[in-house]
Amino acid sequence: MADPIQLKDEGNKHFQAGEVDKAIECYTKATKLCKDKKVLAVIYRNRSACFLKKESYTNAASDASKAIDMDAADVKALFRRCQALEKLDKLDMAFKDVQRCSIIEPKNKTILETLRRLGAEIQAKVCYQLGPFRHKPLNMFDILLDEEMDKKEKAANNLEVLAREDAGAERIFQNNGVPLLLDMLETGKVEMVLAAIRTFAGMCTGHKTMAIIHLVGIDKLCSIMAVDNEDIALATSDLFQCINDSLTGGDRRIYGKEEALVLDASKNLKSILMALLEMVASKKVSGHGRDQALNLLCRNVPRKDKKDHDHSKSLFTIDHGERKILKVCGQIPDLPDQLPMTENTQLIASVLLDKLWDDLRCDPERDHYREVCDEYIKGKFDPNDMDRNIHAINTLSGLLQGPFEVGYQLVGRQGIMEMMVALCGSEREVDQMVAVEALIHSSTKMSRASFIITNGVSLLKDIYKKTKNEKIKIRALVGLCKLGSAGGDDYSMRQFAEGSTEKLAKQCRKWLCNSAMDTKTRKWAIEGLAYLTQDADVKDDFVEVKPAMKAMFELSKDKTILYAVACTLVNCTNSYEKKEIMPELVQLAKFSKQHVPEQHHKDKKDFIQKRVKRMLKGGVISALTVMVKADNLLLTDQTKEMLARVFLALADDAKDRGTICALIPLALEGSAIGKIRASHALAKIAAVSNPEIAFPGERIYEVVRPLVSLLHPERDGVQNYEALLSLTNLAVKILKEKALPEIEKYMFEDHDHIRQAATECMCNLVTCKEVQDRYLEDGNDRLKLLVLMCAEDDEKLQRAAAGALAMLTAAQKKLCTKMTLVTLQWMEFLQRLILHDQPQIQHRGLVIVYNILNSDDNELAKKLIESKILEILTVIGKAMDNPKRQLVIDVARTCLVKAMDLGLIKPFTTPS
């Protein structure tokens, strides 16, 4: 019976007759054939009812979830999952399901009765779990609100801990906790406010979130976050994040997709977004509060997954908040009447502008974004008000540090660059400072650098020589550093006279090592070195000066300087992207009188290796570890990618890998290129190190996924090879942990996905001698199971089983004979593999055929060639060369050659 509808109906008849096992069998067959989602949802829902009858509650919940995934308003599926979850003692999740059922069918007596019963059971469970803590919340509030008692700190900590537990949070809520927490907020005392905010954050789940929003109010929370206290601002930001996660489903712990049944939270989310945008440009908000408002926007407005088509939050933010963010970028702390800010505020604003730009999907949206920026900056220029002019130029600096495409386009407008150069000659120091910073940020592109070299270098030199203000002096120096490095690592494109860049670098190192100078000035020195270290002489000198390296590593703890430090390290290790140029193309370029980049002799491999050794001795690993752990939006994907490049360069020499700490986070988060580089570095370490030492404790399990990501056709051969070596090394850990029997057990599992995962894992382990020996043992069905799996309909399972069988028969010739004894249908299964339409599965089947021919069992080889397999091999072998199937064709031809060598077939000859 090949019709899923008929199979479903047949299953229904068996279920009504009490034949539950037969019903499950019919429904299971129907799921594999059915393509219609609505029908498939009904089939899963019906099979869920069967599992409930059999008291297989986990399977019942799983099938009901699959039905809900396809139809979120399926009351029967929701109710069946509720029944299964109740039996699994997951009362809170069961209650959510029956609550949703009651929304869809509010008059259903069975549903309402279940809702009341589960509510009572949850209440009883909460009371039992709390036990002696039942009255603790009220006691803690009494302590906190009584000024005469000295146990406030302990009571506050207990309240926060209690709020993190579901039962405790529910108890606080039921004991009139929200008004009491509001009383704590009104005290204005830091420790009280912090305790209240953190308790609210712990309570933010489900219905309690809505209650907190309505009873406390978004405006009230914003006013608390606006106070000039870093701890309070951070705690309130965490509370806002918890509210956002609860409303958007970021912390949901349920099975299946049920967006259609979640209460509409869009109004509250929009109110929060509007409130945060108001905070961005408000003078009443402290610098710490502004930072947290910008951080929340960075985290929650842009899409986390670009495959998600909904980017309405970004469009809304651009329409209602882009000008406010630009206003923050344009602030000049040295002028009066400016917004309160921290050192990080303007950089976070630039990051937010960049994330919004990156989240746009089409040219009209980008045009609108540019128009808003253009209009804002144009509106600030005023020939009679210099303060407005430098505000416009500073806004442009913010754009150049964020969405640089927008910034560069605006810099190219008539009069902008001339205004920057003119401001450098102003008598006001603040004008000079803003102009120099703008010149630094705008001269990244070669065309801009050439203009400034022609028009602005003399001004920068004059400022550097004449000014007594250290802040302006260091900025002028960085401007000169950037212009001096405009040619990159091309030795023939030096912008200044030979020796000039070394002098600039020497001055940067001097300021960097001077601990008596303020931190901001020293950070500008690192900015200068980030540019100058593109010069081979400068980078070679820098790694020789240990105090300079140590000072940079110390300052790297400041998150605002991470990018400049990462750039310097990339330059010193030469780990930037550089395409290899074919010698023939170089000759052709010289012949046609085109420019050919020249490599400095200190950029050759032996010099790079020496620099890496010095950096390792200088403590670069410790500094990288600290930088990678920075939980901040300023650790952007681009910065992570650069750190990953440095990580890979440091792991190049096998002798050094024992001293390198595995920076696993770089392989899990960041840009695609960065994750590949970091995964490759992990592979290098794992391939030659003892896994227990390199990846202690639970870290060994985190490293597997990055290594597997290198086993992809798009990765190069070295990456594939080192990933396989490292995984083989880790396989020993699996065997040492005696996990093999557990993996084998899951290969017999009924659940398709678990069985597939266990088989794939075994496929990776069969290269180990110990595993091969287990398959050689008599008295078990291990080999038979693999052969039978080769006939399964699940392609992933079939591929894994065939792969394991191919590797086993290649490693142990005895298994070729044993394979034919475990089942009489082995020939049929083998034919099925080599006729498969998936090249990967077909290739595995042909490898098994070759292994049998190569097994020294002539009778078995003869039996194989006398079957239909010879005809199949001939058809595949005669096929035209095809890049997509070439591997399959080549193996088939190799099998035919082997059969000729054995004398089983004769070569085809044309009659004369």
PDB file of N, CA and C in Angstrom, residues 518-576:
ATOM      1  N   ASP A 518      48.083  59.447  30.410  1.00  0.00           N
ATOM      2  CA  ASP A 518      46.703  58.959  30.555  1.00  0.00           C
ATOM      3  C   ASP A 518      46.443  57.828  29.566  1.00  0.00           C
ATOM      4  N   THR A 519      45.529  56.956  29.960  1.00  0.00           N
ATOM      5  CA  THR A 519      45.251  55.732  29.192  1.00  0.00           C
ATOM      6  C   THR A 519      44.785  56.028  27.770  1.00  0.00           C
ATOM      7  N   LYS A 520      43.966  57.074  27.601  1.00  0.00           N
ATOM      8  CA  LYS A 520      43.425  57.366  26.273  1.00  0.00           C
ATOM      9  C   LYS A 520      44.542  57.725  25.291  1.00  0.00           C
ATOM     10  N   THR A 521      45.536  58.486  25.763  1.00  0.00           N
ATOM     11  CA  THR A 521      46.663  58.855  24.900  1.00  0.00           C
ATOM     12  C   THR A 521      47.469  57.625  24.515  1.00  0.00           C
ATOM     13  N   ARG A 522      47.679  56.727  25.486  1.00  0.00           N
ATOM     14  CA  ARG A 522      48.431  55.491  25.209  1.00  0.00           C
ATOM     15  C   ARG A 522      47.668  54.603  24.226  1.00  0.00           C
ATOM     16  N   LYS A 523      46.333  54.633  24.298  1.00  0.00           N
ATOM     17  CA  LYS A 523      45.532  53.839  23.358  1.00  0.00           C
ATOM     18  C   LYS A 523      45.687  54.363  21.936  1.00  0.00           C
ATOM     19  N   TRP A 524      45.820  55.685  21.799  1.00  0.00           N
ATOM     20  CA  TRP A 524      46.055  56.251  20.472  1.00  0.00           C
ATOM     21  C   TRP A 524      47.408  55.789  19.917  1.00  0.00           C
ATOM     22  N   ALA A 525      48.360  55.556  20.813  1.00  0.00           N
ATOM     23  CA  ALA A 525      49.668  55.048  20.364  1.00  0.00           C
ATOM     24  C   ALA A 525      49.520  53.665  19.734  1.00  0.00           C
ATOM     25  N   ILE A 526      48.615  52.831  20.310  1.00  0.00           N
ATOM     26  CA  ILE A 526      48.358  51.502  19.717  1.00  0.00           C
ATOM     27  C   ILE A 526      47.694  51.658  18.355  1.00  0.00           C
ATOM     28  N   GLU A 527      46.788  52.648  18.233  1.00  0.00           N
ATOM     29  CA  GLU A 527      46.170  52.918  16.927  1.00  0.00           C
ATOM     30  C   GLU A 527      47.252  53.197  15.885  1.00  0.00           C
ATOM     31  N   GLY A 528      48.247  54.014  16.268  1.00  0.00           N
ATOM     32  CA  GLY A 528      49.339  54.322  15.343  1.00  0.00           C
ATOM     33  C   GLY A 528      50.115  53.087  14.952  1.00  0.00           C
ATOM     34  N   LEU A 529      50.408  52.224  15.917  1.00  0.00           N
ATOM     35  CA  LEU A 529      51.159  50.993  15.630  1.00  0.00           C
ATOM     36  C   LEU A 529      50.346  50.031  14.766  1.00  0.00           C
ATOM     37  N   ALA A 530      49.019  50.065  14.904  1.00  0.00           N
ATOM     38  CA  ALA A 530      48.166  49.199  14.074  1.00  0.00           C
ATOM     39  C   ALA A 530      48.372  49.493  12.601  1.00  0.00           C
ATOM     40  N   TYR A 531      48.672  50.753  12.273  1.00  0.00           N
ATOM     41  CA  TYR A 531      48.940  51.122  10.879  1.00  0.00           C
ATOM     42  C   TYR A 531      50.404  50.884  10.516  1.00  0.00           C
ATOM     43  N   LEU A 532      51.291  51.312  11.398  1.00  0.00           N
ATOM     44  CA  LEU A 532      52.723  51.267  11.070  1.00  0.00           C
ATOM     45  C   LEU A 532      53.268  49.856  10.970  1.00  0.00           C
ATOM     46  N   THR A 533      52.679  48.890  11.696  1.00  0.00           N
ATOM     47  CA  THR A 533      53.211  47.521  11.676  1.00  0.00           C
ATOM     48  C   THR A 533      52.964  46.817  10.343  1.00  0.00           C
ATOM     49  N   GLN A 534      52.334  47.491   9.402  1.00  0.00           N
ATOM     50  CA  GLN A 534      52.283  46.935   8.044  1.00  0.00           C
ATOM     51  C   GLN A 534      53.671  46.991   7.411  1.00  0.00           C
ATOM     52  N   ASP A 535      54.508  47.882   7.930  1.00  0.00           N
ATOM     53  CA  ASP A 535      55.896  47.987   7.473  1.00  0.00           C
ATOM     54  C   ASP A 535      56.722  46.886   8.153  1.00  0.00           C
ATOM     55  N   ALA A 536      57.449  46.101   7.373  1.00  0.00           N
ATOM     56  CA  ALA A 536      58.188  44.942   7.899  1.00  0.00           C
ATOM     57  C   ALA A 536      59.241  45.349   8.927  1.00  0.00           C
ATOM     58  N   ASP A 537      59.927  46.462   8.701  1.00  0.00           N
ATOM     59  CA  ASP A 537      60.940  46.909   9.661  1.00  0.00           C
ATOM     60  C   ASP A 537      60.306  47.276  11.003  1.00  0.00           C
ATOM     61  N   VAL A 538      59.157  47.935  10.946  1.00  0.00           N
ATOM     62  CA  VAL A 538      58.477  48.368  12.178  1.00  0.00           C
ATOM     63  C   VAL A 538      58.014  47.164  12.984  1.00  0.00           C
ATOM     64  N   LYS A 539      57.385  46.192  12.311  1.00  0.00           N
ATOM     65  CA  LYS A 539      56.875  45.029  13.054  1.00  0.00           C
ATOM     66  C   LYS A 539      58.023  44.204  13.635  1.00  0.00           C
ATOM     67  N   ASP A 540      59.134  44.145  12.919  1.00  0.00           N
ATOM     68  CA  ASP A 540      60.283  43.397  13.432  1.00  0.00           C
ATOM     69  C   ASP A 540      60.871  44.080  14.672  1.00  0.00           C
ATOM     70  N   ASP A 541      60.928  45.410  14.630  1.00  0.00           N
ATOM     71  CA  ASP A 541      61.428  46.159  15.791  1.00  0.00           C
ATOM     72  C   ASP A 541      60.465  46.045  16.970  1.00  0.00           C
ATOM     73  N   PHE A 542      59.154  46.074  16.689  1.00  0.00           N
ATOM     74  CA  PHE A 542      58.145  46.077  17.755  1.00  0.00           C
ATOM     75  C   PHE A 542      58.223  44.812  18.618  1.00  0.00           C
ATOM     76  N   VAL A 543      58.334  43.638  17.972  1.00  0.00           N
ATOM     77  CA  VAL A 543      58.356  42.388  18.754  1.00  0.00           C
ATOM     78  C   VAL A 543      59.660  42.229  19.534  1.00  0.00           C
ATOM     79  N   GLU A 544      60.676  42.996  19.167  1.00  0.00           N
ATOM     80  CA  GLU A 544      61.941  42.965  19.910  1.00  0.00           C
ATOM     81  C   GLU A 544      61.843  43.734  21.225  1.00  0.00           C
ATOM     82  N   VAL A 545      60.923  44.703  21.296  1.00  0.00           N
ATOM     83  CA  VAL A 545      60.799  45.553  22.493  1.00  0.00           C
ATOM     84  C   VAL A 545      59.734  44.941  23.407  1.00  0.00           C
ATOM     85  N   LYS A 546      60.153  44.114  24.354  1.00  0.00           N
ATOM     86  CA  LYS A 546      59.219  43.419  25.237  1.00  0.00           C
ATOM     87  C   LYS A 546      58.340  44.366  26.050  1.00  0.00           C
ATOM     88  N   PRO A 547      58.884  45.481  26.600  1.00  0.00           N
ATOM     89  CA  PRO A 547      58.007  46.392  27.362  1.00  0.00           C
ATOM     90  C   PRO A 547      56.843  46.935  26.529  1.00  0.00           C
ATOM     91  N   ALA A 548      57.092  47.184  25.240  1.00  0.00           N
ATOM     92  CA  ALA A 548      56.023  47.700  24.368  1.00  0.00           C
ATOM     93  C   ALA A 548      54.934  46.647  24.180  1.00  0.00           C
ATOM     94  N   MET A 549      55.355  45.391  23.932  1.00  0.00           N
ATOM     95  CA  MET A 549      54.378  44.314  23.780  1.00  0.00           C
ATOM     96  C   MET A 549      53.584  44.111  25.071  1.00  0.00           C
ATOM     97  N   LYS A 550      54.295  44.122  26.178  1.00  0.00           N
ATOM     98  CA  LYS A 550      53.640  43.927  27.482  1.00  0.00           C
ATOM     99  C   LYS A 550      52.634  45.040  27.749  1.00  0.00           C
ATOM    100  N   ALA A 551      53.021  46.298  27.443  1.00  0.00           N
ATOM    101  CA  ALA A 551      52.120  47.443  27.649  1.00  0.00           C
ATOM    102  C   ALA A 551      50.872  47.309  26.776  1.00  0.00           C
ATOM    103  N   MET A 552      51.050  46.854  25.534  1.00  0.00           N
ATOM    104  CA  MET A 552      49.900  46.678  24.638  1.00  0.00           C
ATOM    105  C   MET A 552      48.968  45.591  25.167  1.00  0.00           C
ATOM    106  N   PHE A 553      49.556  44.483  25.646  1.00  0.00           N
ATOM    107  CA  PHE A 553      48.727  43.396  26.174  1.00  0.00           C
ATOM    108  C   PHE A 553      47.967  43.842  27.417  1.00  0.00           C
ATOM    109  N   GLU A 554      48.589  44.670  28.233  1.00  0.00           N
ATOM    110  CA  GLU A 554      47.914  45.188  29.430  1.00  0.00           C
ATOM    111  C   GLU A 554      46.736  46.074  29.025  1.00  0.00           C
ATOM    112  N   LEU A 555      46.965  46.959  28.057  1.00  0.00           N
ATOM    113  CA  LEU A 555      45.906  47.870  27.619  1.00  0.00           C
ATOM    114  C   LEU A 555      44.789  47.153  26.870  1.00  0.00           C
ATOM    115  N   SER A 556      45.076  45.952  26.332  1.00  0.00           N
ATOM    116  CA  SER A 556      44.056  45.222  25.567  1.00  0.00           C
ATOM    117  C   SER A 556      42.880  44.785  26.435  1.00  0.00           C
ATOM    118  N   LYS A 557      43.042  44.885  27.758  1.00  0.00           N
ATOM    119  CA  LYS A 557      41.914  44.578  28.654  1.00  0.00           C
ATOM    120  C   LYS A 557      40.807  45.618  28.504  1.00  0.00           C
ATOM    121  N   ASP A 558      41.160  46.806  27.985  1.00  0.00           N
ATOM    122  CA  ASP A 558      40.172  47.837  27.669  1.00  0.00           C
ATOM    123  C   ASP A 558      39.516  47.461  26.343  1.00  0.00           C
ATOM    124  N   LYS A 559      38.216  47.215  26.371  1.00  0.00           N
ATOM    125  CA  LYS A 559      37.516  46.673  25.204  1.00  0.00           C
ATOM    126  C   LYS A 559      37.520  47.615  23.996  1.00  0.00           C
ATOM    127  N   THR A 560      37.681  48.916  24.230  1.00  0.00           N
ATOM    128  CA  THR A 560      37.613  49.860  23.110  1.00  0.00           C
ATOM    129  C   THR A 560      38.825  49.784  22.199  1.00  0.00           C
ATOM    130  N   ILE A 561      39.894  49.142  22.630  1.00  0.00           N
ATOM    131  CA  ILE A 561      41.132  49.103  21.847  1.00  0.00           C
ATOM    132  C   ILE A 561      41.362  47.725  21.208  1.00  0.00           C
ATOM    133  N   LEU A 562      40.376  46.807  21.345  1.00  0.00           N
ATOM    134  CA  LEU A 562      40.536  45.432  20.860  1.00  0.00           C
ATOM    135  C   LEU A 562      40.881  45.382  19.367  1.00  0.00           C
ATOM    136  N   TYR A 563      40.179  46.198  18.574  1.00  0.00           N
ATOM    137  CA  TYR A 563      40.375  46.141  17.122  1.00  0.00           C
ATOM    138  C   TYR A 563      41.796  46.542  16.743  1.00  0.00           C
ATOM    139  N   ALA A 564      42.305  47.614  17.346  1.00  0.00           N
ATOM    140  CA  ALA A 564      43.661  48.086  17.026  1.00  0.00           C
ATOM    141  C   ALA A 564      44.713  47.054  17.444  1.00  0.00           C
ATOM    142  N   VAL A 565      44.519  46.430  18.612  1.00  0.00           N
ATOM    143  CA  VAL A 565      45.456  45.384  19.070  1.00  0.00           C
ATOM    144  C   VAL A 565      45.424  44.204  18.101  1.00  0.00           C
ATOM    145  N   ALA A 566      44.199  43.796  17.697  1.00  0.00           N
ATOM    146  CA  ALA A 566      44.057  42.668  16.758  1.00  0.00           C
ATOM    147  C   ALA A 566      44.757  42.986  15.431  1.00  0.00           C
ATOM    148  N   CYS A 567      44.603  44.220  14.945  1.00  0.00           N
ATOM    149  CA  CYS A 567      45.280  44.627  13.693  1.00  0.00           C
ATOM    150  C   CYS A 567      46.795  44.520  13.834  1.00  0.00           C
ATOM    151  N   THR A 568      47.323  44.992  14.958  1.00  0.00           N
ATOM    152  CA  THR A 568      48.769  44.946  15.189  1.00  0.00           C
ATOM    153  C   THR A 568      49.270  43.505  15.200  1.00  0.00           C
ATOM    154  N   LEU A 569      48.536  42.622  15.869  1.00  0.00           N
ATOM    155  CA  LEU A 569      48.944  41.211  15.946  1.00  0.00           C
ATOM    156  C   LEU A 569      48.872  40.532  14.581  1.00  0.00           C
ATOM    157  N   VAL A 570      47.840  40.857  13.801  1.00  0.00           N
ATOM    158  CA  VAL A 570      47.719  40.298  12.441  1.00  0.00           C
ATOM    159  C   VAL A 570      48.899  40.736  11.586  1.00  0.00           C
ATOM    160  N   ASN A 571      49.275  42.020  11.699  1.00  0.00           N
ATOM    161  CA  ASN A 571      50.412  42.526  10.922  1.00  0.00           C
ATOM    162  C   ASN A 571      51.711  41.851  11.328  1.00  0.00           C
ATOM    163  N   CYS A 572      51.909  41.684  12.636  1.00  0.00           N
ATOM    164  CA  CYS A 572      53.164  41.092  13.121  1.00  0.00           C
ATOM    165  C   CYS A 572      53.304  39.620  12.720  1.00  0.00           C
ATOM    166  N   THR A 573      52.178  38.914  12.609  1.00  0.00           N
ATOM    167  CA  THR A 573      52.218  37.488  12.233  1.00  0.00           C
ATOM    168  C   THR A 573      52.004  37.281  10.735  1.00  0.00           C
ATOM    169  N   ASN A 574      51.784  38.377   9.978  1.00  0.00           N
ATOM    170  CA  ASN A 574      51.499  38.290   8.528  1.00  0.00           C
ATOM    171  C   ASN A 574      50.332  37.344   8.244  1.00  0.00           C
ATOM    172  N   SER A 575      49.318  37.369   9.115  1.00  0.00           N
ATOM    173  CA  SER A 575      48.197  36.437   8.948  1.00  0.00           C
ATOM    174  C   SER A 575      47.023  37.053   8.198  1.00  0.00           C
ATOM    175  N   TYR A 576      47.254  38.191   7.558  1.00  0.00           N
ATOM    176  CA  TYR A 576      46.207  38.801   6.753  1.00  0.00           C
ATOM    177  C   TYR A 576      46.050  38.025   5.443  1.00  0.00           C
TER     178      TYR A 576
END
